[in-house]
CSV table of C-alpha atoms and ligand atoms in Angstrom, one decimal:
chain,number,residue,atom,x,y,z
A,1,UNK,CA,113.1,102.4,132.6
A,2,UNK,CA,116.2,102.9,130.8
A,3,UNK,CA,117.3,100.7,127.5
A,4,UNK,CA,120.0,98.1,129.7
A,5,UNK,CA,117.2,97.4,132.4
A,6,UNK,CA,114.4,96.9,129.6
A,7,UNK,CA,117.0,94.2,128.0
A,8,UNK,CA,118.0,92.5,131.5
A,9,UNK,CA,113.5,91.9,132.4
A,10,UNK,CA,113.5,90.5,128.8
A,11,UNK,CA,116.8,88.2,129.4
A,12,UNK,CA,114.8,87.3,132.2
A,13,UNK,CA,111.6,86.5,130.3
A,14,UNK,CA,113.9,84.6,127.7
A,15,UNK,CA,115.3,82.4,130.3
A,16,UNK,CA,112.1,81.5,132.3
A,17,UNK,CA,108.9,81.7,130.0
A,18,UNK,CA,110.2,82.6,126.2
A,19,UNK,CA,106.7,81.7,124.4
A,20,UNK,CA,104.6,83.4,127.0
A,21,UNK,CA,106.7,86.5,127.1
A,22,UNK,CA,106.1,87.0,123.2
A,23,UNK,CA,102.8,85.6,123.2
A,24,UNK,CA,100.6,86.0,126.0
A,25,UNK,CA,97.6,84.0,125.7
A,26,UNK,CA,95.4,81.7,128.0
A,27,UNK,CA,96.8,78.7,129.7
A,28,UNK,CA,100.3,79.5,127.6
A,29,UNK,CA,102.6,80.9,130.8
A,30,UNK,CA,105.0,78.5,132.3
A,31,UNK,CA,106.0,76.8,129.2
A,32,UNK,CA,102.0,76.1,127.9
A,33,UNK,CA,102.5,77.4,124.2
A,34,UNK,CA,102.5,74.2,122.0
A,35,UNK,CA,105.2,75.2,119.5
A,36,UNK,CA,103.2,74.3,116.4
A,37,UNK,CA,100.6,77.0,117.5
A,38,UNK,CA,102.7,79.4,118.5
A,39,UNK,CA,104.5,79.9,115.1
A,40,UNK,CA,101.4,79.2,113.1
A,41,UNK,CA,100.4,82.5,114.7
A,42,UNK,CA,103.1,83.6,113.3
A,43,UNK,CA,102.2,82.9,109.8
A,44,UNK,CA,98.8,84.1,110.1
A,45,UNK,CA,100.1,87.7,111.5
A,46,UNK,CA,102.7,87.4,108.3
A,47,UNK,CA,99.4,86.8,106.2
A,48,UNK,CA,97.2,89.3,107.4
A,49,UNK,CA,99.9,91.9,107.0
A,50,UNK,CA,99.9,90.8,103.3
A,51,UNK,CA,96.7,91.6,102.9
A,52,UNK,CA,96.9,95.2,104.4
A,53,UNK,CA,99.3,96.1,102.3
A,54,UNK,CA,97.5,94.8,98.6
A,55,UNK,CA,94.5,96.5,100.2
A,56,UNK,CA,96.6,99.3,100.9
A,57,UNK,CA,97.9,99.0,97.0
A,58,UNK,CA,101.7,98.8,98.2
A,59,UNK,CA,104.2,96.6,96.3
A,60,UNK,CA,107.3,95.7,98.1
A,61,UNK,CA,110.2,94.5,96.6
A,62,UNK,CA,110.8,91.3,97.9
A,63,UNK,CA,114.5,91.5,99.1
A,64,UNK,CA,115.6,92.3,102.3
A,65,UNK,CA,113.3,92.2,105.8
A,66,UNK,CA,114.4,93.7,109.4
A,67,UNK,CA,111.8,92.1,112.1
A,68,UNK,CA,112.7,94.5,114.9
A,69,UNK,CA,112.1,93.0,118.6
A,70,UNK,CA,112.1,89.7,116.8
A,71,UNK,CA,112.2,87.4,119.9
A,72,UNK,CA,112.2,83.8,118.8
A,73,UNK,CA,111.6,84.2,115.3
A,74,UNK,CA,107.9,83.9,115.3
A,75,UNK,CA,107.6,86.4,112.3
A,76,UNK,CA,111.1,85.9,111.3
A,77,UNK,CA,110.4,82.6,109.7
A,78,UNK,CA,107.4,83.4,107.5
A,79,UNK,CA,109.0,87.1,106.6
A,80,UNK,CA,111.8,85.0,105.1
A,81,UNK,CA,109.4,82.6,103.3
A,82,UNK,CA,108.3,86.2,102.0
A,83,UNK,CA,111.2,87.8,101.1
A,84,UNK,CA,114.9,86.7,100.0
A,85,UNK,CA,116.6,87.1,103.6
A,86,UNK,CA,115.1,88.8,107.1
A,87,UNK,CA,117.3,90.0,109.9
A,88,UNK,CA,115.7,89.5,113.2
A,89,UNK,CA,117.6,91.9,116.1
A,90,UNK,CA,116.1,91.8,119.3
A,91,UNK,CA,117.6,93.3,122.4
A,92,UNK,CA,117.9,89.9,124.7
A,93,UNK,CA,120.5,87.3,123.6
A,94,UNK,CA,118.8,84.1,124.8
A,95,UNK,CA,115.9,85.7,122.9
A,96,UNK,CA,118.2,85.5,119.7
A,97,UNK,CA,119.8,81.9,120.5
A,98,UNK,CA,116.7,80.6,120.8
A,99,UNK,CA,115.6,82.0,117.4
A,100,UNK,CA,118.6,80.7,116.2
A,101,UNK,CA,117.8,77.1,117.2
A,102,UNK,CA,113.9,77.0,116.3
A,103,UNK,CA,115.0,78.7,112.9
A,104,UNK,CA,113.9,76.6,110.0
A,105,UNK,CA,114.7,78.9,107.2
A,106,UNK,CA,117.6,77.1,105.5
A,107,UNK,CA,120.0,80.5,106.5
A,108,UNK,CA,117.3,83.1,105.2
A,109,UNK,CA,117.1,84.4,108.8
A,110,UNK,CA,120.2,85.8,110.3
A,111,UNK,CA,119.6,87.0,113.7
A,112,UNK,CA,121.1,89.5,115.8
A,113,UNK,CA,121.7,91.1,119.3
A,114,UNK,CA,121.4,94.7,119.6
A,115,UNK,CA,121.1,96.5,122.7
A,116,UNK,CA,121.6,100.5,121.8
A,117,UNK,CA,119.3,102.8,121.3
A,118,UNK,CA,120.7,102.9,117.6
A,119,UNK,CA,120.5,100.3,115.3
A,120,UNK,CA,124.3,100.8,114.0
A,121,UNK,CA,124.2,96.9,112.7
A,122,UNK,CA,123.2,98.5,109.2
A,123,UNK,CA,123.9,100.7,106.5
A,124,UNK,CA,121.4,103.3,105.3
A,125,UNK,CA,118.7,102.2,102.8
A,126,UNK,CA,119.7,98.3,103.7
A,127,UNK,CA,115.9,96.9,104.2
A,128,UNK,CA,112.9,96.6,101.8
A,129,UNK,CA,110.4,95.8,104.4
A,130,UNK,CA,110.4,96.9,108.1
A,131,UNK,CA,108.1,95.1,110.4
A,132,UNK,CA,107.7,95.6,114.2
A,133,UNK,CA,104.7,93.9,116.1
A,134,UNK,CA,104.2,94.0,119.8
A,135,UNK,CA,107.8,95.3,120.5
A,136,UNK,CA,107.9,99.0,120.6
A,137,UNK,CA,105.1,99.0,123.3
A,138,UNK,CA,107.6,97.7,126.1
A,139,UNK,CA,109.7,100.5,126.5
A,140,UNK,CA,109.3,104.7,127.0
A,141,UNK,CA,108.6,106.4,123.8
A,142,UNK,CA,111.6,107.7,123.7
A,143,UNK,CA,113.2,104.7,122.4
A,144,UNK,CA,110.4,104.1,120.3
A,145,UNK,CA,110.8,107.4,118.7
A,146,UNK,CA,114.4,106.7,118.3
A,147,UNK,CA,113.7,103.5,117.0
A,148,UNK,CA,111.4,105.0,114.5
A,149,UNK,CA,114.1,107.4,113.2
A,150,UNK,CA,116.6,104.3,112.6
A,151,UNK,CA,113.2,102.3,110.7
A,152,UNK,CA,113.7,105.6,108.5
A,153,UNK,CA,117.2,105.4,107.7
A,154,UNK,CA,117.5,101.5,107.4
A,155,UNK,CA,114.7,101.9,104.6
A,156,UNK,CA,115.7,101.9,100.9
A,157,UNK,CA,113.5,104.0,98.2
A,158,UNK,CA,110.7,102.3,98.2
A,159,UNK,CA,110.6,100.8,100.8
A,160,UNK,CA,107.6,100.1,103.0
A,161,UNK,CA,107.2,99.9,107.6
A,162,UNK,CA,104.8,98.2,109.1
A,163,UNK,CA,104.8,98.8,112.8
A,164,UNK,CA,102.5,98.6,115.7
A,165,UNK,CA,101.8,100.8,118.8
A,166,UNK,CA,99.5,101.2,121.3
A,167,UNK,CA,98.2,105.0,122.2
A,168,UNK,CA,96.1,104.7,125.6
A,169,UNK,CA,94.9,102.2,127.9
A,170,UNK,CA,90.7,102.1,127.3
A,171,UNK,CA,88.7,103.5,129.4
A,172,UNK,CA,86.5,101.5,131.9
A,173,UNK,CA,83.8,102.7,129.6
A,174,UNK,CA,84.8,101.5,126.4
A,175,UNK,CA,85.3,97.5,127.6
A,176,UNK,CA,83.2,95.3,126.1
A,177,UNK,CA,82.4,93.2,129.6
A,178,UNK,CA,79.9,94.6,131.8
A,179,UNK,CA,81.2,95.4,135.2
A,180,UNK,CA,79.9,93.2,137.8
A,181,UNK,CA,78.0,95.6,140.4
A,182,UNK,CA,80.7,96.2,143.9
A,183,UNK,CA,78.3,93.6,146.1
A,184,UNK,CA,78.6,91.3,144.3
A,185,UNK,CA,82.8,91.1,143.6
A,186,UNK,CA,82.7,89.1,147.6
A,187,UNK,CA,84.2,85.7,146.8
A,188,UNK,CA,86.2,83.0,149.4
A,189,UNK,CA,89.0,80.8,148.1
A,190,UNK,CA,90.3,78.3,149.1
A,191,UNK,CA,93.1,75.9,149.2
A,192,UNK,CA,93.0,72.0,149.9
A,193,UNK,CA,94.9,70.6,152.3
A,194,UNK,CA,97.4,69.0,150.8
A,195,UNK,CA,99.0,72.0,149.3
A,196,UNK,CA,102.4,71.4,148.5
A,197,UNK,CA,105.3,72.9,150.8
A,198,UNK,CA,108.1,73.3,147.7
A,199,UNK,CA,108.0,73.8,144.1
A,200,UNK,CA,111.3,73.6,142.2
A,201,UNK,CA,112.0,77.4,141.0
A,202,UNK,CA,110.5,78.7,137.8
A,203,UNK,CA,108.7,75.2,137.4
A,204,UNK,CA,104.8,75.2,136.8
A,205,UNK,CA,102.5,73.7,140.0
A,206,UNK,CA,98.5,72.7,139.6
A,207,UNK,CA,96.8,73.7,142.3
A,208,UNK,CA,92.9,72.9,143.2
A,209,UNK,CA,91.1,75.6,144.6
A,210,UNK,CA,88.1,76.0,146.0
A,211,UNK,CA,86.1,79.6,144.9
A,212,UNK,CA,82.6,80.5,146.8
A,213,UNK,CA,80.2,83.1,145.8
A,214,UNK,CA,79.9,84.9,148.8
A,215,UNK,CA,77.9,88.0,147.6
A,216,UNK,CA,73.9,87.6,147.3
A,217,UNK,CA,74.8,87.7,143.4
A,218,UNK,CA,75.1,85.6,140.8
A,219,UNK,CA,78.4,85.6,139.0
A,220,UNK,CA,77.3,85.1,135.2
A,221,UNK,CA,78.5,82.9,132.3
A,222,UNK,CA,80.7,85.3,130.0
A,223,UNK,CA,81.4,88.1,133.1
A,224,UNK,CA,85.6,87.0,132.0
A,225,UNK,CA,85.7,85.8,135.7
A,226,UNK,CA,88.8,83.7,136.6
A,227,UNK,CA,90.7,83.2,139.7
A,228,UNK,CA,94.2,84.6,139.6
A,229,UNK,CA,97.4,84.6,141.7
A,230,UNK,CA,100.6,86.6,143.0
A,231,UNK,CA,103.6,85.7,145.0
A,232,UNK,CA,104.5,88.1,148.2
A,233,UNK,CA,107.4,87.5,150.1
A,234,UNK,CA,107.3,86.7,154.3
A,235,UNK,CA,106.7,90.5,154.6
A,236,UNK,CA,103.5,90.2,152.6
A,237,UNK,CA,105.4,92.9,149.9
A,238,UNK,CA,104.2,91.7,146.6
A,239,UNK,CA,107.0,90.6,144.8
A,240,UNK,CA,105.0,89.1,141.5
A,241,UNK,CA,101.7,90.7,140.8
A,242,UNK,CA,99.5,88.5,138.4
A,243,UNK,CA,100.9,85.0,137.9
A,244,UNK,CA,98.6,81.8,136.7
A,245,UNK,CA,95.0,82.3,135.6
A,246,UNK,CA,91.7,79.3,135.7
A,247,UNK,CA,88.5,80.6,134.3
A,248,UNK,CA,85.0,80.5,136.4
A,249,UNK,CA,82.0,79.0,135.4
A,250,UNK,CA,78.9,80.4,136.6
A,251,UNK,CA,78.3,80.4,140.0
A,252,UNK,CA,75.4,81.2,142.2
A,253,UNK,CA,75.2,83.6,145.3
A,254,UNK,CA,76.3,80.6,148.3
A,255,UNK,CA,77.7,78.2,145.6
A,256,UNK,CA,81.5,76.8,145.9
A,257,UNK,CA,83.3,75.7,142.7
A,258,UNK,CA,86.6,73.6,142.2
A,259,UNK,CA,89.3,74.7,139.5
A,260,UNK,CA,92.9,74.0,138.7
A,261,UNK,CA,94.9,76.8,138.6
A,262,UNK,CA,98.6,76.8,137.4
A,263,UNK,CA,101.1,78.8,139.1
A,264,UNK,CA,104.9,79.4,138.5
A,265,UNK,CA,106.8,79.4,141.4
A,266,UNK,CA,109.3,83.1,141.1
A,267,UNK,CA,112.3,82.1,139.0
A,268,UNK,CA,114.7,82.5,142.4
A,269,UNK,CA,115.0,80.1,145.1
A,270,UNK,CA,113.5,81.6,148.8
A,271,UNK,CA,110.7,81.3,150.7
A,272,UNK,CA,107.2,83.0,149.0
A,273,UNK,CA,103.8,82.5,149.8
A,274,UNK,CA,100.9,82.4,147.4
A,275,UNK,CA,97.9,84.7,147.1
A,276,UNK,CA,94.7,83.8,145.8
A,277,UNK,CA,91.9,86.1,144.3
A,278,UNK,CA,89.1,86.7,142.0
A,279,UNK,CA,89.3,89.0,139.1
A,280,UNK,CA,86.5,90.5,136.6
A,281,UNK,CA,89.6,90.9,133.5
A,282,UNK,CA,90.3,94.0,132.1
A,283,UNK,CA,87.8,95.4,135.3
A,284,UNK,CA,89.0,95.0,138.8
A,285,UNK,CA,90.4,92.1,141.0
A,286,UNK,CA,87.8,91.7,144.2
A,287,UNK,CA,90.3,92.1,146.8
A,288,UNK,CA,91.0,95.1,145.8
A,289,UNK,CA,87.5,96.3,144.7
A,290,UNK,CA,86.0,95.4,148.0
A,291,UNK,CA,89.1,96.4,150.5
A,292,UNK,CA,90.7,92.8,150.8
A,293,UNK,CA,87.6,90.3,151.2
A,294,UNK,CA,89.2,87.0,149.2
A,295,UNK,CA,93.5,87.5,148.8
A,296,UNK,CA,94.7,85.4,150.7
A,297,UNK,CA,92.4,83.6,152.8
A,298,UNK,CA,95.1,81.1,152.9
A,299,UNK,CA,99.0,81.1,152.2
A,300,UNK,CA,101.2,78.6,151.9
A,301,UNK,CA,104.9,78.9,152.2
A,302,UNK,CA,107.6,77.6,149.5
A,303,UNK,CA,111.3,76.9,149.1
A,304,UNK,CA,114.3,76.3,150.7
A,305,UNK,CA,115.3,75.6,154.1
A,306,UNK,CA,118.2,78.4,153.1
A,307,UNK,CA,118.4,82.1,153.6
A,308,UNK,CA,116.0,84.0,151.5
A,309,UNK,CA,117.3,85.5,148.3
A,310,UNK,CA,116.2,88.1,146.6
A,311,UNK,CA,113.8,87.5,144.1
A,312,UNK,CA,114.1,89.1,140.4
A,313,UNK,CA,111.0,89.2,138.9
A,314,UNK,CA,111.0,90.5,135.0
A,315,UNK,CA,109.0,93.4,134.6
A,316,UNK,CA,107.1,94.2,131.2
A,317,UNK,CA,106.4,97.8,131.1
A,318,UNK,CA,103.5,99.2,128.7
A,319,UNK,CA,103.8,102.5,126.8
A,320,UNK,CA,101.2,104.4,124.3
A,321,UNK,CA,102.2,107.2,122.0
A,322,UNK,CA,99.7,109.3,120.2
A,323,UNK,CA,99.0,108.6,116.3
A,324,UNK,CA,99.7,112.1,115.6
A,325,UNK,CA,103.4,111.8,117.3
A,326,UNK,CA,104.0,108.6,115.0
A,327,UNK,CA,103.4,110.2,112.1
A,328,UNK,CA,104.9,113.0,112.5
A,329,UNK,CA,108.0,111.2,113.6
A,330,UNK,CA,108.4,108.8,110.2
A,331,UNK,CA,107.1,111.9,108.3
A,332,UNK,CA,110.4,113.7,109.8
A,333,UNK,CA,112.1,110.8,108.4
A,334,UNK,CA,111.2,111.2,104.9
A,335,UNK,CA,108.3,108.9,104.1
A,336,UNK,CA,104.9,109.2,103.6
A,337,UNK,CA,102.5,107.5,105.8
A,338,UNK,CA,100.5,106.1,103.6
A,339,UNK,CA,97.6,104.0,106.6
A,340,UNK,CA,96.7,104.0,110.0
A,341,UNK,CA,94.6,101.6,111.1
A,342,UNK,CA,93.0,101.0,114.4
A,343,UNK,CA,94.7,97.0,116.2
A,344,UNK,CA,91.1,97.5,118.1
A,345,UNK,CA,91.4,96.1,121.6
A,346,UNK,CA,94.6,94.6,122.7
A,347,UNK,CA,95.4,93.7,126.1
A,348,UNK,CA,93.7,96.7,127.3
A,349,UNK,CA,95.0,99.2,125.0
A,350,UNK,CA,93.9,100.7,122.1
A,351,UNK,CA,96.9,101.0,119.4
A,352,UNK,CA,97.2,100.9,115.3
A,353,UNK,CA,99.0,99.9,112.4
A,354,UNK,CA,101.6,102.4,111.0
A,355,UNK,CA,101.8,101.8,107.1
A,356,UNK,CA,104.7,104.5,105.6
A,357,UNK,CA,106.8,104.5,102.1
A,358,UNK,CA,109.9,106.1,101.6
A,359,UNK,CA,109.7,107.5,98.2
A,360,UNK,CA,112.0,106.8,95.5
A,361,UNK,CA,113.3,108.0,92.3
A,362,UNK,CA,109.7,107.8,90.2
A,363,UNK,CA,107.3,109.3,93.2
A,364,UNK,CA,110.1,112.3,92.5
A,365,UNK,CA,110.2,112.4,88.8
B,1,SAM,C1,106.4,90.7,123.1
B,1,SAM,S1,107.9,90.2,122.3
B,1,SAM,C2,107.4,90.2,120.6
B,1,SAM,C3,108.4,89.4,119.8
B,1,SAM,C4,108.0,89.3,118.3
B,1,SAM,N1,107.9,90.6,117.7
B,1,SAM,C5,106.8,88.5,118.1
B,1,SAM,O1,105.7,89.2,118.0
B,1,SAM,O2,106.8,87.3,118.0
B,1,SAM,C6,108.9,91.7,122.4
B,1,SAM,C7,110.3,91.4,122.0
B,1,SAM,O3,110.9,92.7,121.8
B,1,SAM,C8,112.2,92.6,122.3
B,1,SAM,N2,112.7,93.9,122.7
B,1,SAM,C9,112.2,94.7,123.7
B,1,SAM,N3,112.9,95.9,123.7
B,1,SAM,C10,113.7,95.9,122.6
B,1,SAM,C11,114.7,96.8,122.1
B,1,SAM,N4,114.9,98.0,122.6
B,1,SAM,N5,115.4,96.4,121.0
B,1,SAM,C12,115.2,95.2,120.4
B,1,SAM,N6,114.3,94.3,120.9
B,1,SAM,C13,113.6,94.6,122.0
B,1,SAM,C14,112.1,91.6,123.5
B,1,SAM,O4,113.3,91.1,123.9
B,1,SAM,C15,111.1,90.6,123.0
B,1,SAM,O5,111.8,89.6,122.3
């Protein structure tokens, strides 16, 4: 995807689920971050880097931060308690206004829209710290390379990075939940029958459904079971794969369970319908395990009585780039890397920490 398209899915994120998009944890899409948590996340991810570093015996000079891919200031605001004044650039503009208006800083954040492949905003040597977290993930490694090669510039003598990349998706083999076996991923759902006919656009609906163990298997406590949606268009094309998520209890072979579910109806106004399916996480959804058994066994339709429009669904893309290529590209730059260390499992992805100095005038003396 090139650099304008990766800004317009995240304008699009910005617009219709900010928090989530940043953040993605349970029960938080559709507006379900409580703000207070959200940014003390923030301040614990600002804390823990801390203590990488003093383990790490780096000093930084507590001037000037760059929080790269800053979206709405969740690191922003605890890098500035940290250091004298942190410029947050991110690529999406509502991104940045709404960093702008949740800022607390007193002016010790300035943030900025940037949407090259450059960082031209700055002189050479401007920044003491460099800090990029979840952000140079979503787009080819190309830019992340690039990206990587501005960190190096922007960096004054000194100076420290701190960025973090995924390498490779983990294999089926190295997740921590234990497959269920193929007979027994056969599961019916259900809806009620008073499933609603519209949802306003982007807004958040609960929905109750019904989910029955149809395989002659239990379905264990702790298997990361949870009943999942996407929206398809009248064609049946899937227009939104992966939408709202309810976690299952257990549930024995022949036994039917009720849970919410919340969906977000696609950000465009048209006609959708819904589909409904069971997935192990990080392992397989049962439809598509078992050639179609549970999605959908019922649909219903939702929107306007107008023509259909299209639909624009954001996309966040995933990229991993091999520790070796990272190092070599900020040692290329002129610094020394000086630790790598393993983020363990995130989303799906194994990834690390990039720790690099540029030297100064003592490491040459
Ligand atoms: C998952 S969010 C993380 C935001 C922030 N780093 C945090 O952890 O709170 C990724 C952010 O990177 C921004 N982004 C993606 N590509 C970018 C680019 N090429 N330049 C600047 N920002 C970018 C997105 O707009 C989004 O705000």
């Amino acid at each position: 995807m090139e650099l304008d398209e990766v800004g317009r899915n995240w304008e699009l994120f910005a617009t219709s689920d900010p928090h989530w998009a940043v953040l993605s944890a349970t029960g938080t899409r559709g507006g379900g971050w409580d703000l207070d948590a959200f940014f003390a996340q923030g301040v614990d991810e600002i804390g823990q880097a801390q203590v990488r570093l003093a383990r790490l015996g780096l000093d930084v000079k507590p001037g000037r931060a760059l929080d790269f891919g800053c979206g709405v200031g969740r690191l922003s605001q605890p890098l500035a308690r940290w250091f004298d004044r942190c410029d947050g650039v991110d690529i999406a503009p509502s991104m940045v206004e709404r960093a702008r208006r949740l800022d607390d800083s007193d002016g010790r954040c300035v943030f900025h829209v940037n949407r090259s492949d450059r960082i031209g905003l700055f002189a050479d040597c401007t920044f003491d710290f460099i800090y990029s977290s979840l952000v140079l993930q979503h787009m080819e490694p190309r830019f992340a390379l690039g990206y990587l090669a501005e960190f190096c510039r922007l960096l004054a003598p000194g100076g420290v990075i701190m960025v973090q990349i995924p390498s490779r998706p983990l294999r089926p083999d190295e997740l921590t939940v234990e497959p269920l076996p193929v007979d027994a991923r056969v599961a019916e759902v259900d809806l009620p029958a008073g499933f609603p006919k519209r949802i306003v656009r982007g807004t958040q609906c609960s929905i109750a459904v019904g989910v029955t163990n149809r395989s002659a298997m239990p379905w264990p406590e702790g298997a990361s079971l949870q009943v999942g949606n996407h929206w398809l268009d009248e064609l049946d094309n899937v227009l939104q794969f992966d939408d709202g998520r309810a976690p299952l209890p257990s549930v024995d072979p022949g036994q039917r369970v009720d849970v919410t579910i919340q969906v977000t109806a696609p950000p465009r106004t048209g006609r959708y319908r819904v589909a409904l399916d069971v997935v192990q996480e990080g392992i397989a959804w049962f439809g598509d395990a078992t050639g179609g058994v549970t999605a959908p066994t019922k649909a219903a339709r939702w929107g306007s009585r107008g023509a259909q429009v299209g639909v624009e669904v954001p996309v966040m893309e995933t990229h991993g780039v091999e520790p070796a290529i990272v190092e070599d590209a900020l040692r290329v730059g002129g610094l020394s890397v000086v630790g790598t260390e393993p983020t363990g499992f995130t989303g799906g992805w194994e990834g690390s920490w990039y720790v690099a100095r540029k030297p100064d005038a003592a490491d040459r003396a």
